[in-house]
PDB file of C-alpha atoms in Angstrom:
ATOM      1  CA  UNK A 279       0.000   0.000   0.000  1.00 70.00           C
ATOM      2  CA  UNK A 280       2.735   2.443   0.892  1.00 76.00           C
ATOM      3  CA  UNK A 281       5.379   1.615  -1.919  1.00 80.00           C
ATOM      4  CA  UNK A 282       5.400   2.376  -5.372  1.00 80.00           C
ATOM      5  CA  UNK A 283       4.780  -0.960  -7.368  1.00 80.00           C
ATOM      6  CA  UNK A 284       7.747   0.347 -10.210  1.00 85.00           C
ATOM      7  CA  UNK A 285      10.240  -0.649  -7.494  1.00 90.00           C
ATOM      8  CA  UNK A 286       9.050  -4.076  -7.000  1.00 89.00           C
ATOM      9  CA  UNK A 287      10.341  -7.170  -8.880  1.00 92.00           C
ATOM     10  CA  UNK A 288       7.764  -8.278 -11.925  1.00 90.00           C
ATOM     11  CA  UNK A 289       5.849 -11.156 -10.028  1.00 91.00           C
ATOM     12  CA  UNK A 290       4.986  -8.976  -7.507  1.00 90.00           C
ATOM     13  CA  UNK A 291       3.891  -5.697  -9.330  1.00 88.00           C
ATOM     14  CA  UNK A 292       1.294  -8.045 -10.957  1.00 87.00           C
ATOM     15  CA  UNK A 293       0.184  -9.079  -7.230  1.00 86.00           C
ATOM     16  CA  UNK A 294      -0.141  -5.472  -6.131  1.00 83.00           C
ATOM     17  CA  UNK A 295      -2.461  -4.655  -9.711  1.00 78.00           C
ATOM     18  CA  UNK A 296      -4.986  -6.979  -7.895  1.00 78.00           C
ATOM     19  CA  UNK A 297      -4.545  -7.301  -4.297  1.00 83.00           C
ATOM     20  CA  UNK A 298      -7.681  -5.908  -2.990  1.00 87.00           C
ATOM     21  CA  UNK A 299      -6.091  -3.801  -0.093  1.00 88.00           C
ATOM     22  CA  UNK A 300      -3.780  -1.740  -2.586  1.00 84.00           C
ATOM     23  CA  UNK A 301      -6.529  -1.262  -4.527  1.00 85.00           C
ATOM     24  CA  UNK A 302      -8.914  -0.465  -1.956  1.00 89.00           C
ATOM     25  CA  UNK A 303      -5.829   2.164  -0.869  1.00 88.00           C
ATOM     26  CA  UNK A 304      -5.864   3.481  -4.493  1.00 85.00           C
ATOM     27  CA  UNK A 305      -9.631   3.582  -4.537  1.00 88.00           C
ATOM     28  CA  UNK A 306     -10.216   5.996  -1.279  1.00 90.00           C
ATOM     29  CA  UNK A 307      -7.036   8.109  -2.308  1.00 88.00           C
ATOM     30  CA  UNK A 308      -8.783   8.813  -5.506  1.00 89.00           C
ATOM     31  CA  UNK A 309     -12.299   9.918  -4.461  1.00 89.00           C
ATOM     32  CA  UNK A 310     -10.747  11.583  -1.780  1.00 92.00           C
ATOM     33  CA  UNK A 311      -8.441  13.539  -4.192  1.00 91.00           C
ATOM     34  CA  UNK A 312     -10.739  13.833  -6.594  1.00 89.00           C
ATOM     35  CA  UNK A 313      -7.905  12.469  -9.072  1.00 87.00           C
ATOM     36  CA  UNK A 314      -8.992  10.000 -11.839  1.00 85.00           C
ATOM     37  CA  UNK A 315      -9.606   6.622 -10.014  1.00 83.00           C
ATOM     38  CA  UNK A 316      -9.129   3.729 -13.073  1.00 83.00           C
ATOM     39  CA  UNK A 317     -10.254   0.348 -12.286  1.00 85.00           C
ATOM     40  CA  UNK A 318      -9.232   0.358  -9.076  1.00 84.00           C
ATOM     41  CA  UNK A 319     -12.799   0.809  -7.642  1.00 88.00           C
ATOM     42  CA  UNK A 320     -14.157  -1.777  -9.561  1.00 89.00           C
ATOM     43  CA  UNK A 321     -11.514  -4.454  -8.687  1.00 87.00           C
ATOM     44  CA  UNK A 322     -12.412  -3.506  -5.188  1.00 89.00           C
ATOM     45  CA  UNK A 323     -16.041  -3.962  -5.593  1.00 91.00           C
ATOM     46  CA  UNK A 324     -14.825  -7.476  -7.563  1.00 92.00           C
ATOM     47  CA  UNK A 325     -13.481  -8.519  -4.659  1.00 92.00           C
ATOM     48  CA  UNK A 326     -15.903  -7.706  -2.194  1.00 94.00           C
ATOM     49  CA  UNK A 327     -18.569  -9.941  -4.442  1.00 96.00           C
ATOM     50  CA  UNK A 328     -16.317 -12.644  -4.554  1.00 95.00           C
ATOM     51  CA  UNK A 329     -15.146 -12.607  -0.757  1.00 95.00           C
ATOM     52  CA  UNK A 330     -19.131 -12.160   0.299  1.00 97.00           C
ATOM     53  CA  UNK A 331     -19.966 -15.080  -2.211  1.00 98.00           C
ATOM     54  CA  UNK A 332     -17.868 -17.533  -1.112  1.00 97.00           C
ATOM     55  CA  UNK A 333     -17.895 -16.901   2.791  1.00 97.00           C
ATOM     56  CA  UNK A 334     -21.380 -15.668   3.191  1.00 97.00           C
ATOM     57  CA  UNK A 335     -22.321 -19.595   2.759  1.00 97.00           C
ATOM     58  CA  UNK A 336     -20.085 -21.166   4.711  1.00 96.00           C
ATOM     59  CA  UNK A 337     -20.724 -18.768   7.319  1.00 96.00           C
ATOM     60  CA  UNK A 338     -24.276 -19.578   7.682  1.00 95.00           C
ATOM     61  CA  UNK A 339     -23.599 -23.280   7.663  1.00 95.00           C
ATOM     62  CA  UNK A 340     -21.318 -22.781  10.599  1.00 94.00           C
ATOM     63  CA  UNK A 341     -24.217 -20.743  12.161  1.00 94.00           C
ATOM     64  CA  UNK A 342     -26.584 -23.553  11.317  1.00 93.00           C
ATOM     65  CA  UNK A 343     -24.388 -26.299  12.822  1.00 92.00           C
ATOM     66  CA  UNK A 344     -23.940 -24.628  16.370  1.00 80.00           C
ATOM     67  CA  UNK A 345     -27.607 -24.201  17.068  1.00 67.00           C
TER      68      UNK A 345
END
């Protein structure tokens, strides 16, 4: 979140595109800024979809299986 991915080896600049906490960092220092914001709040909505999807069920079923 706090370096600049241009200093980091290849591999990892392509984990930092999509990590959703640098991207939720670039997101909220955009509309904050008012500067342009790219894709970066739309990867961050991705992820939150995807993260809900898949633990939203098994969350329940935990519920379920304690009571």
């Amino acid at each position: 979140i706090f370096a600049k991915p241009t200093t980091m080896p290849g591999w990892l600049q392509a984990f930092t595109d999509y990590n959703p906490l640098s991207n939720l960092a670039d997101a909220a220092r955009g509309l904050m800024n008012g500067t342009p914001l790219g894709h970066s709040v739309w990867i961050t909505l991705a992820w939150s979809v995807a993260i809900t999807a898949v633990l939203m069920p098994l969350a329940v079923r935990k519920f379920r299986q304690k009571t």
